[in-house]
Amino acid sequence: MAERNPTQQRRSPTGPNNPTAPAVSTFLQRIQAHSPHSAQLPLFITALILLLLTGLTVTVTSLGFIFFMPLIIISSPVWFPIGAVVLIVFAGFASVCGFGVLSVVGFCWMYRYFKGMHPPGWDRVDYARSRIYDTASHVKDYAMEYGGYLQSKVKDAAPGA
């Protein structure tokens, strides 16, 4: 009979008869299911810090433009020539440094090639060298074979010469 009468059953705080207990436990289970795992926690903290720094950077930049815009506008006739000079100097410096690095790398490659250390691409250089040599020897042979033919044609064109 006690099974049929709900008023005589003992109520537990987390049992099915307590109307607030299931809602609280399911809410906590949902929060726990969506909480980051221990492996995701450093990623979450890093993303949060980067988001905070991004917001701080945008805020400071906006305030800097607001406060310094009158100064920038007043001194703008000076900024353009200075910017052009700085750009030209920087471009020249970067190109000189780039050509210097390229020269050093080229000389190192040539040193290794002539010492027989087989740097990268040595086989293609040897192939191109052999093709150039073969072509030059064929042209020389052709010129020696048909050189007399051209000289006889020149004499026919100008018999007095």
Short mmCIF file of C-alpha atoms in Angstrom, two decimals:
data_model
loop_
_atom_site.label_atom_id
_atom_site.label_comp_id
_atom_site.label_asym_id
_atom_site.label_seq_id
_atom_site.Cartn_x
_atom_site.Cartn_y
_atom_site.Cartn_z
CA MET A 1 0.00 0.00 0.00
CA ALA A 2 2.89 2.32 0.65
CA GLU A 3 3.88 1.89 -2.95
CA ARG A 4 0.60 3.37 -4.12
CA ASN A 5 0.43 6.28 -1.69
CA PRO A 6 3.03 8.93 -2.61
CA THR A 7 2.60 10.89 0.62
CA GLN A 8 3.95 8.10 2.75
CA GLN A 9 7.14 7.66 0.71
CA ARG A 10 10.28 9.25 2.00
CA ARG A 11 11.45 12.20 -0.09
CA SER A 12 15.10 12.46 -0.98
CA PRO A 13 16.56 15.83 -2.02
CA THR A 14 17.87 14.38 -5.27
CA GLY A 15 15.17 11.85 -5.87
CA PRO A 16 12.44 11.88 -8.50
CA ASN A 17 9.83 13.32 -6.10
CA ASN A 18 11.75 16.59 -5.59
CA PRO A 19 10.70 18.90 -8.46
CA THR A 20 13.83 21.07 -8.37
CA ALA A 21 16.38 18.26 -8.17
CA PRO A 22 16.12 16.98 -11.78
CA ALA A 23 16.29 20.46 -13.22
CA VAL A 24 19.42 21.31 -11.25
CA SER A 25 21.16 18.03 -12.05
CA THR A 26 20.38 18.23 -15.76
CA PHE A 27 21.54 21.86 -15.85
CA LEU A 28 24.83 20.90 -14.21
CA GLN A 29 25.22 17.96 -16.57
CA ARG A 30 24.70 20.25 -19.56
CA ILE A 31 27.28 22.72 -18.26
CA GLN A 32 29.75 19.91 -17.59
CA ALA A 33 29.18 18.45 -21.07
CA HIS A 34 29.96 21.80 -22.71
CA SER A 35 32.90 22.71 -20.50
CA PRO A 36 36.36 22.49 -22.07
CA HIS A 37 38.43 19.42 -21.40
CA SER A 38 41.85 19.68 -19.83
CA ALA A 39 43.51 19.46 -23.26
CA GLN A 40 41.41 22.36 -24.57
CA LEU A 41 42.00 24.63 -21.60
CA PRO A 42 45.38 26.12 -22.74
CA LEU A 43 43.91 26.77 -26.18
CA PHE A 44 40.89 28.46 -24.62
CA ILE A 45 43.07 30.64 -22.37
CA THR A 46 45.35 31.58 -25.27
CA ALA A 47 42.40 32.50 -27.48
CA LEU A 48 40.91 34.57 -24.66
CA ILE A 49 44.20 36.46 -24.13
CA LEU A 50 44.62 37.10 -27.87
CA LEU A 51 41.04 38.34 -28.13
CA LEU A 52 41.64 40.67 -25.20
CA LEU A 53 44.86 42.00 -26.75
CA THR A 54 43.12 42.51 -30.09
CA GLY A 55 40.38 44.54 -28.45
CA LEU A 56 42.93 46.57 -26.52
CA THR A 57 44.94 47.24 -29.70
CA VAL A 58 41.89 48.37 -31.66
CA THR A 59 40.79 50.62 -28.80
CA VAL A 60 44.20 52.26 -28.36
CA THR A 61 44.58 52.73 -32.12
CA SER A 62 41.17 54.36 -32.41
CA LEU A 63 41.83 56.68 -29.48
CA GLY A 64 45.27 57.51 -30.88
CA PHE A 65 43.74 58.52 -34.22
CA ILE A 66 41.12 60.61 -32.47
CA PHE A 67 43.60 62.49 -30.28
CA PHE A 68 46.46 62.85 -32.77
CA MET A 69 44.45 63.54 -35.95
CA PRO A 70 44.70 67.35 -35.61
CA LEU A 71 48.47 67.10 -35.25
CA ILE A 72 48.69 64.74 -38.24
CA ILE A 73 46.55 67.04 -40.40
CA ILE A 74 48.54 70.16 -39.45
CA SER A 75 51.90 68.50 -40.11
CA SER A 76 50.83 66.53 -43.23
CA PRO A 77 52.84 68.68 -45.70
CA VAL A 78 55.96 67.38 -43.95
CA TRP A 79 54.90 63.72 -43.74
CA PHE A 80 54.64 63.04 -47.48
CA PRO A 81 58.21 64.00 -48.42
CA ILE A 82 59.58 62.25 -45.34
CA GLY A 83 57.56 59.14 -46.20
CA ALA A 84 58.78 59.17 -49.80
CA VAL A 85 62.42 59.50 -48.72
CA VAL A 86 62.06 56.75 -46.13
CA LEU A 87 60.40 54.47 -48.71
CA ILE A 88 63.15 55.05 -51.27
CA VAL A 89 65.91 54.52 -48.69
CA PHE A 90 64.28 51.35 -47.39
CA ALA A 91 63.76 49.98 -50.92
CA GLY A 92 67.38 50.70 -51.81
CA PHE A 93 68.67 49.11 -48.62
CA ALA A 94 66.51 46.02 -49.10
CA SER A 95 67.60 45.61 -52.73
CA VAL A 96 71.29 46.02 -51.83
CA CYS A 97 70.95 43.45 -49.06
CA GLY A 98 69.08 41.09 -51.38
CA PHE A 99 71.70 41.38 -54.12
CA GLY A 100 74.44 40.87 -51.54
CA VAL A 101 72.85 37.68 -50.24
CA LEU A 102 72.28 36.48 -53.80
CA SER A 103 75.94 37.14 -54.67
CA VAL A 104 77.21 35.27 -51.61
CA VAL A 105 74.98 32.30 -52.36
CA GLY A 106 76.05 32.32 -56.01
CA PHE A 107 79.74 32.45 -55.15
CA CYS A 108 79.34 29.66 -52.60
CA TRP A 109 77.59 27.51 -55.21
CA MET A 110 80.29 28.21 -57.81
CA TYR A 111 83.05 27.40 -55.28
CA ARG A 112 81.41 24.08 -54.45
CA TYR A 113 80.86 23.35 -58.15
CA PHE A 114 84.47 24.02 -59.17
CA LYS A 115 85.80 22.07 -56.17
CA GLY A 116 83.72 19.06 -57.28
CA MET A 117 81.46 18.97 -54.23
CA HIS A 118 78.30 18.60 -56.41
CA PRO A 119 76.01 21.39 -55.20
CA PRO A 120 72.29 21.24 -56.00
CA GLY A 121 71.66 21.56 -59.75
CA TRP A 122 75.19 20.60 -60.85
CA ASP A 123 73.85 17.91 -63.19
CA ARG A 124 71.71 20.44 -65.07
CA VAL A 125 74.69 22.77 -65.44
CA ASP A 126 76.82 19.92 -66.80
CA TYR A 127 74.06 18.94 -69.22
CA ALA A 128 73.74 22.55 -70.46
CA ARG A 129 77.51 22.83 -70.80
CA SER A 130 77.68 19.62 -72.85
CA ARG A 131 74.79 20.79 -75.07
CA ILE A 132 76.52 24.13 -75.69
CA TYR A 133 79.79 22.35 -76.50
CA ASP A 134 78.05 19.93 -78.87
CA THR A 135 76.20 22.73 -80.64
CA ALA A 136 79.38 24.79 -80.98
CA SER A 137 81.29 21.81 -82.43
CA HIS A 138 78.47 21.12 -84.93
CA VAL A 139 78.48 24.77 -86.01
CA LYS A 140 82.28 24.67 -86.40
CA ASP A 141 82.11 21.49 -88.47
CA TYR A 142 79.33 22.93 -90.62
CA ALA A 143 81.29 26.13 -91.17
CA MET A 144 84.42 24.24 -92.12
CA GLU A 145 82.51 21.99 -94.50
CA TYR A 146 80.52 24.72 -96.23
CA GLY A 147 82.95 27.59 -95.77
CA GLY A 148 84.47 27.10 -99.23
CA TYR A 149 81.00 27.14 -100.75
CA LEU A 150 80.29 30.57 -99.36
CA GLN A 151 83.67 31.92 -100.48
CA SER A 152 83.07 30.68 -104.04
CA LYS A 153 79.65 32.34 -104.09
CA VAL A 154 81.20 35.64 -102.95
CA LYS A 155 83.73 35.43 -105.78
CA ASP A 156 80.95 34.75 -108.30
CA ALA A 157 78.97 37.73 -107.11
CA ALA A 158 81.97 40.06 -107.36
CA PRO A 159 84.33 38.64 -109.99
CA GLY A 160 86.72 41.54 -109.80
CA ALA A 161 87.25 41.22 -106.09
#
